[in-house]
mmCIF file of C-alpha atoms and ligand atoms in Angstrom:
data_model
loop_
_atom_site.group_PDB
_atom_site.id
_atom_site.type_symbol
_atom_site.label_atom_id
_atom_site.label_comp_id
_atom_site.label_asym_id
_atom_site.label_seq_id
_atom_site.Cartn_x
_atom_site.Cartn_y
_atom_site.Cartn_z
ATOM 1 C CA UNK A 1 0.000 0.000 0.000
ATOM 2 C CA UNK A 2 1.478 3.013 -1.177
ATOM 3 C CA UNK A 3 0.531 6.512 1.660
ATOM 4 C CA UNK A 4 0.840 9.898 -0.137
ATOM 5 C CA UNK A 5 0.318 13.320 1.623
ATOM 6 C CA UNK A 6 0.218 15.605 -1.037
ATOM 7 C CA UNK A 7 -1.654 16.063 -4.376
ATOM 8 C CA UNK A 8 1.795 16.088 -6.251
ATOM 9 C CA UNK A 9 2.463 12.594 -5.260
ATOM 10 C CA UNK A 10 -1.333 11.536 -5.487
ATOM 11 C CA UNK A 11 -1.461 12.486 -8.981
ATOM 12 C CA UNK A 12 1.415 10.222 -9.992
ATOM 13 C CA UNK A 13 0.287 7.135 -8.208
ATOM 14 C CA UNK A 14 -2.821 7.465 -9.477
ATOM 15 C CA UNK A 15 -1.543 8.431 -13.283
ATOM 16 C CA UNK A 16 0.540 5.025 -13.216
ATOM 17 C CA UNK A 17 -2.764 3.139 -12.115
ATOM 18 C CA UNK A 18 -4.297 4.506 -15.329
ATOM 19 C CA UNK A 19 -1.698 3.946 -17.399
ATOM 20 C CA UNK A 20 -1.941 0.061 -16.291
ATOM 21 C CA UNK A 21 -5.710 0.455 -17.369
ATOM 22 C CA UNK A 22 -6.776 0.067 -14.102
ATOM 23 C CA UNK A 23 -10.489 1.096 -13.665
ATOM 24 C CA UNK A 24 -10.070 3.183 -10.192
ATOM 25 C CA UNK A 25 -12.450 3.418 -7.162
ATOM 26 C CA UNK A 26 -12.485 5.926 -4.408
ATOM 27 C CA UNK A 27 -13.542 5.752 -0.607
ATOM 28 C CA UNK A 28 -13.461 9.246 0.785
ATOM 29 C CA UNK A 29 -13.501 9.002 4.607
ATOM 30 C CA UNK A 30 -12.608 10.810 7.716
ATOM 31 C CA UNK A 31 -10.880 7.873 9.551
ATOM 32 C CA UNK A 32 -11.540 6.773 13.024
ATOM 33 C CA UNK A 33 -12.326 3.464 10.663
ATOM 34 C CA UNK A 34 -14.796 0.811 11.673
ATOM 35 C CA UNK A 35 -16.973 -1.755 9.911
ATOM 36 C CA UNK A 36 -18.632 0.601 7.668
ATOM 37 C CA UNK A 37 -15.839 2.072 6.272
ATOM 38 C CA UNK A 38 -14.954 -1.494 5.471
ATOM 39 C CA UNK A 39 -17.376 -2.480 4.102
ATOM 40 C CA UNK A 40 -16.977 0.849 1.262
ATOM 41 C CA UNK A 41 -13.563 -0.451 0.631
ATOM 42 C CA UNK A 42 -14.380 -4.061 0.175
ATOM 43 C CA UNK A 43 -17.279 -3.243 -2.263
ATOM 44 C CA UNK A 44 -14.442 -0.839 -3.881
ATOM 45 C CA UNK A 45 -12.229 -3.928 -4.086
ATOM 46 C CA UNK A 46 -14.506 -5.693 -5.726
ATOM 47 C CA UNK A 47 -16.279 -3.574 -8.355
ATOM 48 C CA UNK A 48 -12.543 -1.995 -9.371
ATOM 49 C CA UNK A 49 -8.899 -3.083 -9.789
ATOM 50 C CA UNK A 50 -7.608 -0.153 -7.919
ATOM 51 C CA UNK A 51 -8.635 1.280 -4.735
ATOM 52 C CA UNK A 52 -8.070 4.457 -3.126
ATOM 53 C CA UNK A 53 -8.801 5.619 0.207
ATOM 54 C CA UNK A 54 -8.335 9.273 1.878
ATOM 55 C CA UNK A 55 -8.545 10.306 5.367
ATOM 56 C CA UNK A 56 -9.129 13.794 5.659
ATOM 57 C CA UNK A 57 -11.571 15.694 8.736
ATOM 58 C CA UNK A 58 -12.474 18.082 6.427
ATOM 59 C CA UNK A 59 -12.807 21.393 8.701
ATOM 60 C CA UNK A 60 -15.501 23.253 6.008
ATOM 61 C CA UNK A 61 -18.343 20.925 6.913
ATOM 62 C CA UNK A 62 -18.128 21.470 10.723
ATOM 63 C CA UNK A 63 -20.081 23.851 12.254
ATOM 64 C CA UNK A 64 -18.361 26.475 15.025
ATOM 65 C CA UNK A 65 -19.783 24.626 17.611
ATOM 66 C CA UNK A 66 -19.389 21.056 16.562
ATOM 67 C CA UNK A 67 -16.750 18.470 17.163
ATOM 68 C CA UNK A 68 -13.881 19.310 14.967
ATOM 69 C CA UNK A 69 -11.383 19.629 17.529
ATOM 70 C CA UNK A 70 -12.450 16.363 19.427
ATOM 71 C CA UNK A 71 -13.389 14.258 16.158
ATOM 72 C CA UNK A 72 -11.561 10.627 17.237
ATOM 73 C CA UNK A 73 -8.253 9.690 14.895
ATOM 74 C CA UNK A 74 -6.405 6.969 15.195
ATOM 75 C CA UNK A 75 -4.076 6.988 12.173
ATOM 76 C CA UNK A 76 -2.368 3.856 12.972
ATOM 77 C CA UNK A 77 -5.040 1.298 13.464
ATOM 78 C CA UNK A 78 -6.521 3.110 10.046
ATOM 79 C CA UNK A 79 -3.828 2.787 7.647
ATOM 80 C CA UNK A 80 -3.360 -1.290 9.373
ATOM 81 C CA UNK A 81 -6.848 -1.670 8.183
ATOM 82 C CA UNK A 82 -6.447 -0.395 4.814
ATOM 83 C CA UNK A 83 -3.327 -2.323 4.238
ATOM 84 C CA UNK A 84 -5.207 -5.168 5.694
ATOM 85 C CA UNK A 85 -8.294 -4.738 3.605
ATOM 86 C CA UNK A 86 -5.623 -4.778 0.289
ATOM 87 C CA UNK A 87 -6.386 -0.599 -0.690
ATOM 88 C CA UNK A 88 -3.545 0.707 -2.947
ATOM 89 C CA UNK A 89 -3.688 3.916 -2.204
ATOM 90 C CA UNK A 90 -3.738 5.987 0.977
ATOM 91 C CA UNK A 91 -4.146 9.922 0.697
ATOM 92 C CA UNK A 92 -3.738 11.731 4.250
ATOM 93 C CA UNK A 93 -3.420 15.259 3.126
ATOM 94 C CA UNK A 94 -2.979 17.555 5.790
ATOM 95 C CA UNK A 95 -5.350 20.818 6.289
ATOM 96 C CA UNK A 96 -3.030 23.307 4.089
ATOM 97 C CA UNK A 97 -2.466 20.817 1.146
ATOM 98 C CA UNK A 98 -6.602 20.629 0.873
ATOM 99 C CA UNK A 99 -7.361 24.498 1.973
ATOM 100 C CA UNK A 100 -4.352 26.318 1.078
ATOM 101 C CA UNK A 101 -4.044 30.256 2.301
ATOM 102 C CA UNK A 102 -6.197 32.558 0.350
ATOM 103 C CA UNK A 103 -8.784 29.425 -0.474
ATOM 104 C CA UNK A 104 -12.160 30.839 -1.144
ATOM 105 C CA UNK A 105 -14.200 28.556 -4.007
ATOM 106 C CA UNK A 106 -17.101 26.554 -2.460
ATOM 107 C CA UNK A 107 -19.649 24.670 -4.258
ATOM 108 C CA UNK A 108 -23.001 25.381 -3.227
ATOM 109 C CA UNK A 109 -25.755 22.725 -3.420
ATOM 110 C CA UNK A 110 -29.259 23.606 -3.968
ATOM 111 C CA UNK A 111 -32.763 21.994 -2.240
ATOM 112 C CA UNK A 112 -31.355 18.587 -1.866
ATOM 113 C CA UNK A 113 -29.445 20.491 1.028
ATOM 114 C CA UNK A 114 -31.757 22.247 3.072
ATOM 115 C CA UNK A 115 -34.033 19.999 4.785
ATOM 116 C CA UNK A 116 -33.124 17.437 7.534
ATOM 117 C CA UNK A 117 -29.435 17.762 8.374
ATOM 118 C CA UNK A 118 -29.235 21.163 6.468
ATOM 119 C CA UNK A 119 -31.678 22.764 8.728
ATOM 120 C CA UNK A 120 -29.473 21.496 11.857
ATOM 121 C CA UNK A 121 -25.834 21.938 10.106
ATOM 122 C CA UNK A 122 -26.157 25.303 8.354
ATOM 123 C CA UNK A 123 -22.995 25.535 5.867
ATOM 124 C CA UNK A 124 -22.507 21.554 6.850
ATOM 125 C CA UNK A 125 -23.498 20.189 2.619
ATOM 126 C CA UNK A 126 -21.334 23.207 1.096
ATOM 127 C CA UNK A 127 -18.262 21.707 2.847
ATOM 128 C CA UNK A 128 -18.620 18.050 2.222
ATOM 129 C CA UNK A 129 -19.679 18.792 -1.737
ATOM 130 C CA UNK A 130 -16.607 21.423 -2.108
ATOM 131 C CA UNK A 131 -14.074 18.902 -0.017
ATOM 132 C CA UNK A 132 -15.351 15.943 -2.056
ATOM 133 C CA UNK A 133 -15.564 17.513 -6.031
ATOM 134 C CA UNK A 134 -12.065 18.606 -4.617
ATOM 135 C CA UNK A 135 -10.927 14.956 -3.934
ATOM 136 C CA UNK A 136 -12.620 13.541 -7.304
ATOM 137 C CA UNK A 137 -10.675 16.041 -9.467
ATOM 138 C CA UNK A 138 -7.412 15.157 -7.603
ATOM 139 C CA UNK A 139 -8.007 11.540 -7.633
ATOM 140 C CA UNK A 140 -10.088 11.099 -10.827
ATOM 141 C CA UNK A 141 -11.875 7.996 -9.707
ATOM 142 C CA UNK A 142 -14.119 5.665 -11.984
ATOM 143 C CA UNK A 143 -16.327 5.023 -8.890
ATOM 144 C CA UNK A 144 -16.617 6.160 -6.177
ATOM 145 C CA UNK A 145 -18.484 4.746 -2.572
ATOM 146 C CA UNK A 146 -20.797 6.744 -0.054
ATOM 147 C CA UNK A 147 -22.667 5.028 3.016
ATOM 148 C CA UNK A 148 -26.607 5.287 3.130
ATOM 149 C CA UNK A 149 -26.142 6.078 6.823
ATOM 150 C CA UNK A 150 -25.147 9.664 5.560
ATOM 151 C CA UNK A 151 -28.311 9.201 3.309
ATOM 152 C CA UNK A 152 -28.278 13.167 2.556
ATOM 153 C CA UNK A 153 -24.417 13.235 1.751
ATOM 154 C CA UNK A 154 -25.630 11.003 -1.182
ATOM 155 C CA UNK A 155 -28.055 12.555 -2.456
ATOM 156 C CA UNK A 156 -25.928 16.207 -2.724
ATOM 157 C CA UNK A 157 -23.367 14.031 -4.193
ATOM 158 C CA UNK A 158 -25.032 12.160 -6.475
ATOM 159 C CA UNK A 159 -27.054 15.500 -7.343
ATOM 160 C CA UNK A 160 -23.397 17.477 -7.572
ATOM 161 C CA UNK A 161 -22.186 14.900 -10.064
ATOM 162 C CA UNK A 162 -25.094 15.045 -12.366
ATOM 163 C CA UNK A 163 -25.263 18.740 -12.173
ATOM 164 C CA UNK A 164 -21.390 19.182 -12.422
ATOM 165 C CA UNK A 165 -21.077 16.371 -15.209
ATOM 166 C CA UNK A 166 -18.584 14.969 -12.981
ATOM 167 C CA UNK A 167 -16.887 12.030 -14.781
ATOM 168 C CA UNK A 168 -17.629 9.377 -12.064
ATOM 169 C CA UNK A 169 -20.086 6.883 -10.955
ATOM 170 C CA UNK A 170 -21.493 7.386 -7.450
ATOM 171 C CA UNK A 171 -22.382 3.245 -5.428
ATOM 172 C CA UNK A 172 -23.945 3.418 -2.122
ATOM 173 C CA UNK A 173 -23.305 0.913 0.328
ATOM 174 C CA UNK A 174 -25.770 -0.082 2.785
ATOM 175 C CA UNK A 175 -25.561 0.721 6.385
ATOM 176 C CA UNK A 176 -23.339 -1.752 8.747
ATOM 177 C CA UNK A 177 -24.609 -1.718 11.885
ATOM 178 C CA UNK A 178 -23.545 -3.119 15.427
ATOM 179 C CA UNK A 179 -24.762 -6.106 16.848
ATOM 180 C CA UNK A 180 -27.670 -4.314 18.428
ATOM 181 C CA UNK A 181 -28.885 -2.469 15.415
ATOM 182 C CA UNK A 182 -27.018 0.886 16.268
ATOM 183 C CA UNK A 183 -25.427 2.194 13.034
ATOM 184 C CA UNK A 184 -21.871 2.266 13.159
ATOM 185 C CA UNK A 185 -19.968 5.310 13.172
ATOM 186 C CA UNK A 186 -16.705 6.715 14.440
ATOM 187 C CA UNK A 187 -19.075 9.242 16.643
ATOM 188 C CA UNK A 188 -20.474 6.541 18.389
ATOM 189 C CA UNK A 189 -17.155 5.941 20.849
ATOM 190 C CA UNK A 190 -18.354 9.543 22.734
ATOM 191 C CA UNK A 191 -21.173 7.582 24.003
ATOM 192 C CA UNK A 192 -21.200 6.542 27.757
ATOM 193 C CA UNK A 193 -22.287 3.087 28.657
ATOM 194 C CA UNK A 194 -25.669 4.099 29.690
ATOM 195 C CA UNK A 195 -25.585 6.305 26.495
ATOM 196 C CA UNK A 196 -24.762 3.477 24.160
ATOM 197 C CA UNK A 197 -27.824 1.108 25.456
ATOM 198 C CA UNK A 198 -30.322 4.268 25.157
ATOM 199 C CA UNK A 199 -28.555 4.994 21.640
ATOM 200 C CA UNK A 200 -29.892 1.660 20.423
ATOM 201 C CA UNK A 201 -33.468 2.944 20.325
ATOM 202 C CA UNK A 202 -33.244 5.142 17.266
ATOM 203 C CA UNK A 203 -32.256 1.746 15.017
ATOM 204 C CA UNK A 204 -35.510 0.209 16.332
ATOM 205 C CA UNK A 205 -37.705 2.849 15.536
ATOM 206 C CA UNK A 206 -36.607 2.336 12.444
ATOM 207 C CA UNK A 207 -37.159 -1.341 12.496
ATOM 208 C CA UNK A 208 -40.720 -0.869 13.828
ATOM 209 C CA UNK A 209 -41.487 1.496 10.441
ATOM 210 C CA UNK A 210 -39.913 -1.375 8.374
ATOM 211 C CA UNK A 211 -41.441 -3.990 9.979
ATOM 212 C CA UNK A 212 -44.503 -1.843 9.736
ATOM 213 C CA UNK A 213 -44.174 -1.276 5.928
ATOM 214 C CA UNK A 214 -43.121 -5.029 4.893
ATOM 215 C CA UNK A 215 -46.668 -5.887 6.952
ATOM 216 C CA UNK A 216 -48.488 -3.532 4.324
ATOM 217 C CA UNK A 217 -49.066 -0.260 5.862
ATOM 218 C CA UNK A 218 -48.222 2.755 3.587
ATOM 219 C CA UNK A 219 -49.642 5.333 5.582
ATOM 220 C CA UNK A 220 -46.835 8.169 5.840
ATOM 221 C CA UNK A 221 -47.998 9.339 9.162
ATOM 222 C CA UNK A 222 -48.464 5.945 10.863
ATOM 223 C CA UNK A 223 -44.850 4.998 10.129
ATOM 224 C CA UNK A 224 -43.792 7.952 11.194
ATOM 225 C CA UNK A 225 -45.475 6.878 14.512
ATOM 226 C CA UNK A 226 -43.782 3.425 14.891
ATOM 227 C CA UNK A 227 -40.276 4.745 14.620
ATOM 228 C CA UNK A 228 -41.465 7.732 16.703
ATOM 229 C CA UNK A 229 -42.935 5.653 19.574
ATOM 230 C CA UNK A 230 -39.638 4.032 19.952
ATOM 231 C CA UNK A 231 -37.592 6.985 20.395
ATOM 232 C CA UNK A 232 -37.459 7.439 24.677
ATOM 233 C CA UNK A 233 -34.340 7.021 24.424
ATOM 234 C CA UNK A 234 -32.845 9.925 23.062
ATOM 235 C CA UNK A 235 -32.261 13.104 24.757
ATOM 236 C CA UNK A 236 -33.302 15.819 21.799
ATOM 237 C CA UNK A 237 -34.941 14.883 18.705
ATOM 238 C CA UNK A 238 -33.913 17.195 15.932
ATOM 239 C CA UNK A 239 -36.029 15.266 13.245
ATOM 240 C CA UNK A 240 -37.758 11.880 12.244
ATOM 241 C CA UNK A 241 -39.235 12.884 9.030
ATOM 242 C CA UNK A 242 -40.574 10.243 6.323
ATOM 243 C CA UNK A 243 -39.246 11.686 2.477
ATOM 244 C CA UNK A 244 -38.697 11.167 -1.116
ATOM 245 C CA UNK A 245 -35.718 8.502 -1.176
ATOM 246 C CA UNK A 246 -34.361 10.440 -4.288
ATOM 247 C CA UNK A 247 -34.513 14.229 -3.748
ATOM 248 C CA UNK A 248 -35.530 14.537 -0.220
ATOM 249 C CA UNK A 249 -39.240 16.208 -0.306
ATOM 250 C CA UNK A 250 -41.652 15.228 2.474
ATOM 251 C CA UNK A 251 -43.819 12.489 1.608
ATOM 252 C CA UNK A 252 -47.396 13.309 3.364
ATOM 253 C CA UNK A 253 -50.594 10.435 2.903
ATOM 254 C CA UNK A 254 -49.335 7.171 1.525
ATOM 255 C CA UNK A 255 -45.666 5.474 0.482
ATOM 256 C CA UNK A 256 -45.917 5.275 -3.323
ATOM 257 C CA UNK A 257 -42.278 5.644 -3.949
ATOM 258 C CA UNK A 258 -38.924 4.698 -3.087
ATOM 259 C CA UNK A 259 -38.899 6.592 0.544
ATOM 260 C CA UNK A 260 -36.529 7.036 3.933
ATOM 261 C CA UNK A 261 -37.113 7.551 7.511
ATOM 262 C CA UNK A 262 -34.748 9.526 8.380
ATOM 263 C CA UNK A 263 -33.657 10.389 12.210
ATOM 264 C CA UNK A 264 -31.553 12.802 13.852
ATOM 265 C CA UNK A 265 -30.928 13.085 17.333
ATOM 266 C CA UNK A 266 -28.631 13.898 20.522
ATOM 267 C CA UNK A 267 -27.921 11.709 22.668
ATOM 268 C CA UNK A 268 -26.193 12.856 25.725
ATOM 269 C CA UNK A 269 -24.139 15.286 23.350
ATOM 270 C CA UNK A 270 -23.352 12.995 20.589
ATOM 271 C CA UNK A 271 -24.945 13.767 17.631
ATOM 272 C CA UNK A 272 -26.691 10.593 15.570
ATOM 273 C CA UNK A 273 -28.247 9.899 12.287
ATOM 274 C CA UNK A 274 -29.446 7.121 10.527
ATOM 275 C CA UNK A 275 -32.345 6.023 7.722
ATOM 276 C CA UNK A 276 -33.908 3.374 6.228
ATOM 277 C CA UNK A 277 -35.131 2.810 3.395
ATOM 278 C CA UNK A 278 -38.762 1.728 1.951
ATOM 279 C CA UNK A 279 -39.053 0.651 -1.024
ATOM 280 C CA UNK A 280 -42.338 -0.457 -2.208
ATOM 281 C CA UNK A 281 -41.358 -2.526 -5.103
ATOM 282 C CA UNK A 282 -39.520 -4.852 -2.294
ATOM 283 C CA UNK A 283 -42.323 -5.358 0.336
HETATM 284 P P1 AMP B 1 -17.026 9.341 7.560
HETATM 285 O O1 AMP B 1 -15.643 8.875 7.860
HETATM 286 O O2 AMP B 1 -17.946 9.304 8.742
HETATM 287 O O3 AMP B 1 -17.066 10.651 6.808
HETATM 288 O O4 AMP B 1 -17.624 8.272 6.557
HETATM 289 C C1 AMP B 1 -16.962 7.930 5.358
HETATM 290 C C2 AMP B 1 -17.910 7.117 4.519
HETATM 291 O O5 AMP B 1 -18.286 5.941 5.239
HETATM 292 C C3 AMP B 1 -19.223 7.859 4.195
HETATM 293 O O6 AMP B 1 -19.584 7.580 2.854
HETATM 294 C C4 AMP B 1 -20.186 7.264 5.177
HETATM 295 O O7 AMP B 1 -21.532 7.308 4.739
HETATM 296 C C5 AMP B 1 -19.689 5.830 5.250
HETATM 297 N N1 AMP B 1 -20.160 5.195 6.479
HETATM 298 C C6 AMP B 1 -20.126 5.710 7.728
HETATM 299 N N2 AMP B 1 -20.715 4.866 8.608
HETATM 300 C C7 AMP B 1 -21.145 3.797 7.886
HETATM 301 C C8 AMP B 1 -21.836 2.597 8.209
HETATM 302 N N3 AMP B 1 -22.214 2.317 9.459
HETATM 303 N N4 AMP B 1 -22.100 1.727 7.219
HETATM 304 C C9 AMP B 1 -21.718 1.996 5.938
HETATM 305 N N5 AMP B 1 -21.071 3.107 5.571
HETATM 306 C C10 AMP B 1 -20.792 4.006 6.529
#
């Protein structure tokens, strides 16, 4: 596994990969790897014959008061996973290689952006599509892999490249989850014991709606109230809103469409997401 810090470097790995023919895929993350991650770059592994991975907290997509200065890293135990998982290609570029002085070009994404997380994370969608178009056009991937926990990153991303006519293919990879149902996510090692157990209830909300749905009911506001019913545990409920899989819009009256739950919440003061999907062509 070959570990580059700067774009210079990055460029010729990746040129020589080309030049081999290699059809290249791309996992952007922000470390702190788990599961999830893994399972990105093991779908990359298998869907390309060249895989690249970067590790980068981008700073633009945290709020003033969010965790940017406390986000977990543990660069070791990352890149031993990547080598372990067989990725080529490790980019950790520091803060001044991706932001250099004077930087001041953002990409702004429309609708898809404002409601759920947008309405919480002001600024939050501009970051992640500027830092990621950045990474595409320095890595130039084929394909690249998102996780449907962050089911609104996808959608600005997969909206960016269509609007963009970014040369790249967008695949995303189901939600891995822990034993209990809790999504995994690097966020979730902030959680206290008692934390963790109450933390669980926002995955079974979501099961109850699924369940729900795969029973027959398509009623938008009775699924709403299965995964809502289930929700004691969490300490501040910033939304639990039933929408449009695709673009986002609220879905109001019955399920005819490809549609997520989608929940965001604090508990204690960790911040959680996570979404299902109901797709009535499966149930
Ligand atoms: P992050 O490091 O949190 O920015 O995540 C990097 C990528 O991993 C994003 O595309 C996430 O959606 C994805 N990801 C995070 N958690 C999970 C999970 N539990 N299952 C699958 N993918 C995930």
């Amino acid at each position: 596994m070959r570990v580059v810090h700067n774009v210079a470097e990055l460029r010729i790995a990746v040129k020589a990969m080309r030049e081999k023919g290699f059809r290249i895929g791309f996992v952007p993350t922000m470390g702190f790897l788990h599961e999830g991650h893994a399972s990105l770059i093991q779908q990359c592994k298998n869907r390309c014959d060249a895989t690249v991975v970067s590790i980068f907290v981008n700073p633009t997509q945290f709020g003033p008061k969010e965790d940017l200065a406390t986000y977990p890293s543990d660069l070791e135990a990352d890149q031993s996973l990547c080598l372990k998982l067989g990725v080529n290609l490790l980019f950790l570029p520091a803060t001044a290689e991706m932001y250099p002085s004077a930087f001041q070009t953002f990409i702004e994404p429309g609708a898809v952006a404002e409601p759920l997380c947008g309405k919480y994370r002001p600024g939050h969608f501009r970051g992640v599509a500027t830092v990621v178009a950045k990474l595409f056009n320095m890595v130039q991937p084929d394909l690249a892999f998102f996780g449907q926990k962050d089911l609104q990153q996808t959608a600005v991303i997969k909206r960016m490249v269509r609007d963009l006519n970014l040369p790249v293919d967008i695949a995303v990879v189901p939600t891995l989850r822990e034993y209990d149902g809790l999504a995994m996510s690097s966020r979730n090692i902030y959680l206290s014991t008692d934390e963790r157990k109450r933390a669980r209830c926002i995955s079974l909300g979501l099961f109850a709606a699924e369940a729900a749905f795969m029973a027959g009911e398509r009623d938008t506001a009775s699924l709403l109230t299965r995964t809502n019913e289930c929700l004691w545990g969490v300490d501040e409920l910033q939304y639990c809103e039933l929408v449009d899989a695709q673009n986002l819009d609220p879905l109001v009256g019955q399920v005819d469409r490809a549609a997520a739950i989608c929940v965001a919440a604090y508990v204690g003061s960790t911040r959680l997401i996570d979404n299902i999907i109901l797709s009535p062509n499966q149930a």
